[in-house]
Amino acid sequence: MVVWNTTRKCNLSCSHCYINAVGEEEEPDNGELTTREAIDMIDDLVAIKSPMLVFSGGEPLLRDDLYDLNVYAMKQGLRTILSTNSTLITREAAKKIKEAGFAYVGVSLDGTEKVHDKFRGAEGAFEKSIQGLRYLMEAGVKTGVRFAITNQNYNELSKVLEVTRSEKIPRFSLFQLVYGGRGKEIIDWDIFNDQRREVMDYVIKEARESNGMNIVTADNYADGIYLLQDVAEHEPERAAEVEKLLSMQSGCPAGDGLANIDNRGDVHLCPYWQSRTIGNIRERKFSEIWFDEEIEILARMRDKTRYLKDKCGRCKLNHLCKGCRVRAEVACGDPFGEDPACYLTEEEISGEKVRLLNTR
């Protein structure tokens, strides 16, 4: 999967933006990829059979050629996703999104009105986002809410989940803080690891009682192991199935199953890792960069478990997780160090708990 930051321009100024988006007036000529360059990029992704392209930003709706590019990508067989704050989505825009063929639209909602507006740096952002979501649902677009949890909105989780449910939005994604872009400036906003366990207990309970809503977590791959333990204890007949799915997903995909191309064509190991650039598609095709065996960090990222250290290295289940390599680099100075957001105990990372539960 490739996440493309179509533009760095944005109409909001979010506290945790990983690309440090700016207002249009601040960067009138930011050297973003032209329509022709974007088409060439899409052709290259199709040629290497990339399964998915995410149109992200900034705010991708500020790009005039967004719909045309998506139609082109879709016709080439790429599954496409739109990542937006939805404040610019009118009824007409929602219809265009539907007609352009986006498979899914993810909308960020980080709290109820007061909290969300503070996160977004704009009064009225919450109401505009909700209205945009309603227009998307009305147009028949598959849509979901994304909530990035911090200590600033920890108590908002249940409220936003209820908003998602009351609006009949079928998917809710819980994201953790990753220390990239502005996220690196607010590390002290991150929640404690005991809170992560509480959040997972709550989310698992809500998922079991969701009545059709799809609830997922992202950006903390220890969640998969925690979920596996829960399933092994409460639904042992499903444990093997869950473990198989986690093995297929194989934890942190950075530099392996996930890549990022930013607005200027720089290639990164993942969207949050803007501090590491491995090439530029204006100089070499993405495919040439991505499959270049001479790029050492790429080779290591594709064999992460071999290089993991400290707690991540000790973990007997690290093939299911691998930890967040961005958080590890920022916290430890080593991309293969310990992910500070791992909340699993020493007993849990030994694998004994899952093994014993599976032998009941």
CSV table of C-alpha atoms in Angstrom, one decimal:
chain,number,residue,atom,x,y,z
A,1,MET,CA,0.0,0.0,0.0
A,2,VAL,CA,1.2,3.5,-0.9
A,3,VAL,CA,0.1,6.6,0.9
A,4,TRP,CA,0.5,9.7,-1.3
A,5,ASN,CA,0.4,13.1,0.3
A,6,THR,CA,-1.2,14.8,-2.7
A,7,THR,CA,-0.5,18.3,-1.2
A,8,ARG,CA,0.9,19.8,2.0
A,9,LYS,CA,-1.8,22.5,1.9
A,10,CYS,CA,-4.6,22.3,4.4
A,11,ASN,CA,-7.5,24.4,5.6
A,12,LEU,CA,-6.9,23.3,9.2
A,13,SER,CA,-3.9,23.2,11.5
A,14,CYS,CA,-4.0,19.9,13.4
A,15,SER,CA,-1.9,19.4,16.5
A,16,HIS,CA,-0.7,16.0,15.6
A,17,CYS,CA,-0.3,16.4,11.8
A,18,TYR,CA,2.6,14.1,10.7
A,19,ILE,CA,3.4,16.1,7.5
A,20,ASN,CA,3.3,19.6,9.1
A,21,ALA,CA,0.6,20.8,6.7
A,22,VAL,CA,0.4,24.5,6.0
A,23,GLY,CA,-2.2,27.0,4.9
A,24,GLU,CA,-2.5,27.6,1.1
A,25,GLU,CA,-1.4,31.2,1.6
A,26,GLU,CA,1.8,30.1,3.4
A,27,GLU,CA,3.1,27.9,0.6
A,28,PRO,CA,1.6,29.1,-2.7
A,29,ASP,CA,4.2,27.3,-4.8
A,30,ASN,CA,5.2,24.2,-2.9
A,31,GLY,CA,6.6,22.1,-5.8
A,32,GLU,CA,4.0,19.4,-5.5
A,33,LEU,CA,3.7,16.7,-8.2
A,34,THR,CA,2.0,17.8,-11.3
A,35,THR,CA,-0.9,16.0,-12.8
A,36,ARG,CA,1.4,14.4,-15.4
A,37,GLU,CA,3.9,13.3,-12.7
A,38,ALA,CA,1.0,11.9,-10.6
A,39,ILE,CA,-0.3,9.8,-13.6
A,40,ASP,CA,3.2,8.5,-14.2
A,41,MET,CA,3.4,7.5,-10.5
A,42,ILE,CA,0.1,5.7,-10.8
A,43,ASP,CA,1.2,3.8,-13.9
A,44,ASP,CA,4.3,2.7,-12.0
A,45,LEU,CA,2.3,1.5,-9.0
A,46,VAL,CA,0.0,-0.4,-11.4
A,47,ALA,CA,3.0,-2.0,-13.1
A,48,ILE,CA,4.3,-3.4,-9.8
A,49,LYS,CA,0.8,-4.5,-8.7
A,50,SER,CA,0.5,-2.2,-5.7
A,51,PRO,CA,-2.9,-3.2,-4.2
A,52,MET,CA,-3.9,0.2,-2.8
A,53,LEU,CA,-3.3,3.9,-3.1
A,54,VAL,CA,-4.3,6.3,-0.4
A,55,PHE,CA,-4.9,9.9,-1.4
A,56,SER,CA,-3.9,11.9,1.7
A,57,GLY,CA,-2.7,15.4,2.5
A,58,GLY,CA,-2.6,18.0,3.8
A,59,GLU,CA,-6.2,18.2,2.6
A,60,PRO,CA,-6.5,16.3,-0.7
A,61,LEU,CA,-9.7,18.1,-1.7
A,62,LEU,CA,-7.6,21.2,-2.2
A,63,ARG,CA,-6.1,19.5,-5.3
A,64,ASP,CA,-8.0,20.5,-8.4
A,65,ASP,CA,-7.2,17.2,-10.2
A,66,LEU,CA,-8.1,14.9,-7.3
A,67,TYR,CA,-11.2,13.4,-8.9
A,68,ASP,CA,-9.6,13.0,-12.4
A,69,LEU,CA,-6.6,11.3,-10.9
A,70,ASN,CA,-8.7,8.9,-8.8
A,71,VAL,CA,-10.8,8.0,-11.9
A,72,TYR,CA,-7.6,7.2,-13.7
A,73,ALA,CA,-6.2,5.1,-10.9
A,74,MET,CA,-9.4,3.2,-10.5
A,75,LYS,CA,-9.6,2.4,-14.3
A,76,GLN,CA,-6.0,1.0,-14.0
A,77,GLY,CA,-7.2,-1.4,-11.3
A,78,LEU,CA,-5.9,0.4,-8.2
A,79,ARG,CA,-8.1,0.4,-5.1
A,80,THR,CA,-8.2,3.9,-3.8
A,81,ILE,CA,-8.9,5.5,-0.4
A,82,LEU,CA,-9.4,9.1,0.5
A,83,SER,CA,-8.1,10.5,3.8
A,84,THR,CA,-9.8,13.9,4.6
A,85,ASN,CA,-11.0,16.1,7.4
A,86,SER,CA,-14.3,16.3,5.5
A,87,THR,CA,-14.9,20.0,6.3
A,88,LEU,CA,-14.9,20.9,2.6
A,89,ILE,CA,-17.3,18.1,1.6
A,90,THR,CA,-20.5,19.5,0.3
A,91,ARG,CA,-23.4,17.5,-1.1
A,92,GLU,CA,-22.0,18.0,-4.6
A,93,ALA,CA,-18.4,17.0,-3.5
A,94,ALA,CA,-19.8,13.8,-1.9
A,95,LYS,CA,-21.4,12.9,-5.2
A,96,LYS,CA,-18.2,13.6,-7.0
A,97,ILE,CA,-16.3,11.4,-4.6
A,98,LYS,CA,-18.8,8.6,-5.2
A,99,GLU,CA,-18.6,9.0,-9.0
A,100,ALA,CA,-14.8,9.1,-8.9
A,101,GLY,CA,-14.9,5.6,-7.4
A,102,PHE,CA,-13.1,5.9,-4.1
A,103,ALA,CA,-13.5,2.6,-2.3
A,104,TYR,CA,-13.4,4.2,1.2
A,105,VAL,CA,-13.2,7.6,2.8
A,106,GLY,CA,-11.6,8.0,6.2
A,107,VAL,CA,-12.5,11.1,8.2
A,108,SER,CA,-10.6,12.3,11.3
A,109,LEU,CA,-12.7,13.1,14.4
A,110,ASP,CA,-10.7,13.6,17.6
A,111,GLY,CA,-13.4,14.6,20.0
A,112,THR,CA,-16.7,16.3,20.4
A,113,GLU,CA,-17.1,19.9,19.3
A,114,LYS,CA,-14.9,21.8,21.8
A,115,VAL,CA,-12.1,19.3,21.9
A,116,HIS,CA,-12.1,18.5,18.2
A,117,ASP,CA,-12.1,22.2,17.2
A,118,LYS,CA,-9.1,22.8,19.5
A,119,PHE,CA,-7.2,19.8,17.9
A,120,ARG,CA,-7.9,21.2,14.5
A,121,GLY,CA,-7.1,24.8,15.3
A,122,ALA,CA,-10.4,26.0,13.8
A,123,GLU,CA,-13.7,26.9,15.4
A,124,GLY,CA,-16.6,25.1,13.7
A,125,ALA,CA,-14.5,22.3,12.4
A,126,PHE,CA,-16.5,19.6,14.2
A,127,GLU,CA,-19.8,20.6,12.7
A,128,LYS,CA,-18.4,20.9,9.3
A,129,SER,CA,-16.8,17.4,9.6
A,130,ILE,CA,-20.0,15.9,10.8
A,131,GLN,CA,-21.9,17.5,7.9
A,132,GLY,CA,-19.3,16.2,5.5
A,133,LEU,CA,-19.8,12.7,6.9
A,134,ARG,CA,-23.5,13.0,6.5
A,135,TYR,CA,-23.2,14.0,2.9
A,136,LEU,CA,-20.8,11.1,2.3
A,137,MET,CA,-23.3,8.6,3.8
A,138,GLU,CA,-26.1,10.2,1.9
A,139,ALA,CA,-24.2,9.7,-1.4
A,140,GLY,CA,-23.6,6.0,-0.6
A,141,VAL,CA,-19.8,6.3,0.0
A,142,LYS,CA,-18.3,3.7,2.3
A,143,THR,CA,-17.1,5.9,5.2
A,144,GLY,CA,-15.4,5.6,8.6
A,145,VAL,CA,-14.3,7.7,11.5
A,146,ARG,CA,-10.7,7.9,12.7
A,147,PHE,CA,-9.9,8.9,16.3
A,148,ALA,CA,-6.3,9.6,17.4
A,149,ILE,CA,-6.1,9.2,21.2
A,150,THR,CA,-3.9,11.4,23.4
A,151,ASN,CA,-4.2,12.6,27.0
A,152,GLN,CA,-6.0,15.6,25.6
A,153,ASN,CA,-9.0,13.6,24.4
A,154,TYR,CA,-8.7,10.4,26.4
A,155,ASN,CA,-12.2,11.0,27.9
A,156,GLU,CA,-13.7,11.7,24.5
A,157,LEU,CA,-13.2,8.2,23.1
A,158,SER,CA,-16.6,6.8,24.3
A,159,LYS,CA,-18.3,10.1,23.1
A,160,VAL,CA,-16.9,9.9,19.6
A,161,LEU,CA,-17.7,6.2,19.4
A,162,GLU,CA,-21.3,7.1,20.3
A,163,VAL,CA,-21.4,9.9,17.7
A,164,THR,CA,-20.1,7.3,15.1
A,165,ARG,CA,-22.8,4.9,16.1
A,166,SER,CA,-25.6,7.5,16.2
A,167,GLU,CA,-24.7,8.7,12.7
A,168,LYS,CA,-24.8,5.1,11.5
A,169,ILE,CA,-21.2,5.2,10.3
A,170,PRO,CA,-20.1,1.6,9.8
A,171,ARG,CA,-16.4,1.9,10.8
A,172,PHE,CA,-14.5,3.3,13.7
A,173,SER,CA,-10.7,3.3,13.8
A,174,LEU,CA,-8.7,4.1,16.9
A,175,PHE,CA,-5.2,5.5,16.2
A,176,GLN,CA,-2.3,6.0,18.6
A,177,LEU,CA,0.1,9.0,18.7
A,178,VAL,CA,3.1,8.4,16.4
A,179,TYR,CA,6.1,10.7,17.0
A,180,GLY,CA,6.3,12.1,13.4
A,181,GLY,CA,5.8,15.7,12.2
A,182,ARG,CA,4.0,17.7,14.8
A,183,GLY,CA,3.5,14.5,16.7
A,184,LYS,CA,7.1,14.7,17.7
A,185,GLU,CA,6.4,18.1,19.4
A,186,ILE,CA,3.6,16.7,21.6
A,187,ILE,CA,5.1,13.5,22.9
A,188,ASP,CA,4.0,14.5,26.4
A,189,TRP,CA,0.4,14.2,25.1
A,190,ASP,CA,0.9,10.5,24.7
A,191,ILE,CA,-1.2,8.3,27.1
A,192,PHE,CA,0.4,6.0,29.7
A,193,ASN,CA,0.7,2.3,29.0
A,194,ASP,CA,-1.8,1.3,31.7
A,195,GLN,CA,-4.3,3.6,29.9
A,196,ARG,CA,-3.6,1.7,26.7
A,197,ARG,CA,-4.7,-1.5,28.4
A,198,GLU,CA,-7.8,0.2,29.7
A,199,VAL,CA,-8.6,1.5,26.2
A,200,MET,CA,-8.1,-1.9,24.6
A,201,ASP,CA,-10.4,-3.6,27.2
A,202,TYR,CA,-13.0,-1.0,26.4
A,203,VAL,CA,-12.6,-1.2,22.6
A,204,ILE,CA,-12.8,-5.0,22.7
A,205,LYS,CA,-15.9,-4.9,24.7
A,206,GLU,CA,-17.5,-2.4,22.4
A,207,ALA,CA,-16.5,-4.4,19.3
A,208,ARG,CA,-18.3,-7.5,20.7
A,209,GLU,CA,-21.4,-5.4,21.3
A,210,SER,CA,-21.1,-3.3,18.2
A,211,ASN,CA,-24.1,-4.7,16.3
A,212,GLY,CA,-22.4,-4.5,12.9
A,213,MET,CA,-20.0,-1.6,13.4
A,214,ASN,CA,-16.5,-2.4,12.4
A,215,ILE,CA,-14.1,-1.3,15.2
A,216,VAL,CA,-10.3,-1.5,14.6
A,217,THR,CA,-7.1,-0.2,16.1
A,218,ALA,CA,-4.1,1.2,14.3
A,219,ASP,CA,-0.5,2.4,15.0
A,220,ASN,CA,0.1,0.2,18.0
A,221,TYR,CA,0.8,-3.3,16.8
A,222,ALA,CA,0.9,-4.7,20.4
A,223,ASP,CA,-2.9,-4.4,20.2
A,224,GLY,CA,-2.9,-7.5,18.0
A,225,ILE,CA,-1.1,-9.6,20.7
A,226,TYR,CA,-3.4,-8.2,23.4
A,227,LEU,CA,-6.4,-9.1,21.3
A,228,LEU,CA,-5.1,-12.6,20.6
A,229,GLN,CA,-4.8,-13.2,24.4
A,230,ASP,CA,-8.3,-12.0,24.9
A,231,VAL,CA,-9.7,-14.2,22.2
A,232,ALA,CA,-7.7,-17.2,23.4
A,233,GLU,CA,-9.3,-16.7,26.9
A,234,HIS,CA,-12.8,-15.9,25.9
A,235,GLU,CA,-13.3,-17.4,22.4
A,236,PRO,CA,-10.6,-20.2,22.2
A,237,GLU,CA,-12.2,-21.7,19.2
A,238,ARG,CA,-11.3,-18.5,17.2
A,239,ALA,CA,-7.7,-18.2,18.5
A,240,ALA,CA,-6.1,-20.0,15.6
A,241,GLU,CA,-8.0,-17.9,13.1
A,242,VAL,CA,-7.0,-14.6,14.8
A,243,GLU,CA,-3.3,-15.7,15.1
A,244,LYS,CA,-3.3,-16.6,11.4
A,245,LEU,CA,-4.7,-13.2,10.5
A,246,LEU,CA,-2.1,-11.4,12.6
A,247,SER,CA,0.6,-13.5,11.0
A,248,MET,CA,-0.6,-12.4,7.6
A,249,GLN,CA,-0.7,-8.8,8.6
A,250,SER,CA,2.7,-9.2,10.3
A,251,GLY,CA,2.7,-6.1,12.4
A,252,CYS,CA,4.4,-2.8,11.5
A,253,PRO,CA,4.4,-2.6,7.7
A,254,ALA,CA,6.8,0.3,7.3
A,255,GLY,CA,9.3,-0.2,4.5
A,256,ASP,CA,7.8,-3.5,3.5
A,257,GLY,CA,4.0,-3.5,2.9
A,258,LEU,CA,3.7,0.3,3.3
A,259,ALA,CA,5.3,3.2,1.6
A,260,ASN,CA,4.8,6.9,1.5
A,261,ILE,CA,5.3,9.4,-1.4
A,262,ASP,CA,5.0,13.0,-0.3
A,263,ASN,CA,3.8,16.0,-2.2
A,264,ARG,CA,7.2,16.7,-3.7
A,265,GLY,CA,7.8,13.1,-4.7
A,266,ASP,CA,10.1,12.1,-1.8
A,267,VAL,CA,9.8,8.4,-0.9
A,268,HIS,CA,9.5,7.5,2.8
A,269,LEU,CA,9.3,4.2,4.7
A,270,CYS,CA,5.9,5.1,6.0
A,271,PRO,CA,3.8,8.3,6.2
A,272,TYR,CA,5.0,9.1,9.8
A,273,TRP,CA,8.7,8.8,8.8
A,274,GLN,CA,9.1,12.1,7.0
A,275,SER,CA,12.6,12.4,8.6
A,276,ARG,CA,13.9,9.5,6.4
A,277,THR,CA,13.9,9.9,2.7
A,278,ILE,CA,15.2,7.0,0.4
A,279,GLY,CA,14.7,8.7,-3.0
A,280,ASN,CA,12.5,10.9,-5.1
A,281,ILE,CA,10.3,9.8,-8.0
A,282,ARG,CA,11.3,12.8,-10.0
A,283,GLU,CA,14.8,11.2,-10.2
A,284,ARG,CA,13.9,7.5,-10.2
A,285,LYS,CA,10.7,5.6,-10.6
A,286,PHE,CA,9.2,4.6,-7.3
A,287,SER,CA,9.6,0.9,-8.3
A,288,GLU,CA,13.3,1.4,-8.8
A,289,ILE,CA,13.7,3.0,-5.4
A,290,TRP,CA,11.5,0.5,-3.6
A,291,PHE,CA,13.2,-2.6,-5.0
A,292,ASP,CA,16.8,-1.2,-4.7
A,293,GLU,CA,18.7,-3.8,-2.7
A,294,GLU,CA,21.5,-1.3,-2.1
A,295,ILE,CA,19.3,0.7,0.3
A,296,GLU,CA,20.3,-0.8,3.6
A,297,ILE,CA,17.4,0.5,5.7
A,298,LEU,CA,14.9,-1.0,3.3
A,299,ALA,CA,16.6,-4.4,3.6
A,300,ARG,CA,16.6,-4.2,7.4
A,301,MET,CA,12.9,-3.1,7.5
A,302,ARG,CA,12.0,-6.2,5.5
A,303,ASP,CA,13.6,-8.4,8.1
A,304,LYS,CA,12.7,-6.4,11.2
A,305,THR,CA,12.6,-9.2,13.7
A,306,ARG,CA,16.2,-10.0,13.1
A,307,TYR,CA,17.3,-6.5,14.2
A,308,LEU,CA,14.8,-5.8,17.0
A,309,LYS,CA,16.4,-4.9,20.4
A,310,ASP,CA,15.6,-4.6,24.1
A,311,LYS,CA,11.9,-5.5,24.9
A,312,CYS,CA,11.0,-5.8,21.2
A,313,GLY,CA,13.9,-8.1,20.7
A,314,ARG,CA,13.0,-10.3,23.7
A,315,CYS,CA,9.4,-10.6,22.7
A,316,LYS,CA,8.6,-14.2,21.5
A,317,LEU,CA,5.6,-12.8,19.6
A,318,ASN,CA,7.4,-10.0,17.8
A,319,HIS,CA,6.6,-11.5,14.4
A,320,LEU,CA,3.0,-10.5,15.0
A,321,CYS,CA,3.9,-6.9,16.0
A,322,LYS,CA,7.4,-5.6,15.3
A,323,GLY,CA,6.5,-2.4,17.2
A,324,CYS,CA,6.3,1.1,15.7
A,325,ARG,CA,9.7,1.9,14.3
A,326,VAL,CA,9.1,5.6,14.2
A,327,ARG,CA,8.3,5.8,17.9
A,328,ALA,CA,11.3,3.6,18.6
A,329,GLU,CA,13.7,5.8,16.7
A,330,VAL,CA,12.5,9.0,18.4
A,331,ALA,CA,12.5,7.5,21.9
A,332,CYS,CA,15.6,5.4,21.7
A,333,GLY,CA,17.6,6.9,18.8
A,334,ASP,CA,17.5,3.5,17.1
A,335,PRO,CA,14.8,2.5,14.6
A,336,PHE,CA,15.1,-1.1,15.9
A,337,GLY,CA,14.9,-0.2,19.6
A,338,GLU,CA,12.0,-0.7,22.0
A,339,ASP,CA,8.6,0.9,21.1
A,340,PRO,CA,7.7,3.0,24.1
A,341,ALA,CA,4.0,2.4,23.5
A,342,CYS,CA,4.3,-1.3,24.1
A,343,TYR,CA,2.1,-2.0,27.2
A,344,LEU,CA,2.6,-5.8,27.3
A,345,THR,CA,4.1,-7.4,30.4
A,346,GLU,CA,7.2,-9.6,30.4
A,347,GLU,CA,4.9,-12.6,30.9
A,348,GLU,CA,2.9,-11.6,27.9
A,349,ILE,CA,5.9,-11.1,25.6
A,350,SER,CA,7.2,-14.5,26.6
A,351,GLY,CA,4.3,-16.0,24.7
A,352,GLU,CA,3.5,-18.3,27.7
A,353,LYS,CA,0.1,-16.7,28.3
A,354,VAL,CA,-1.1,-17.4,24.8
A,355,ARG,CA,0.5,-20.8,24.7
A,356,LEU,CA,-1.1,-21.9,28.0
A,357,LEU,CA,-4.5,-20.5,27.1
A,358,ASN,CA,-4.4,-22.4,23.8
A,359,THR,CA,-3.7,-25.7,25.5
A,360,ARG,CA,-6.7,-25.6,27.8
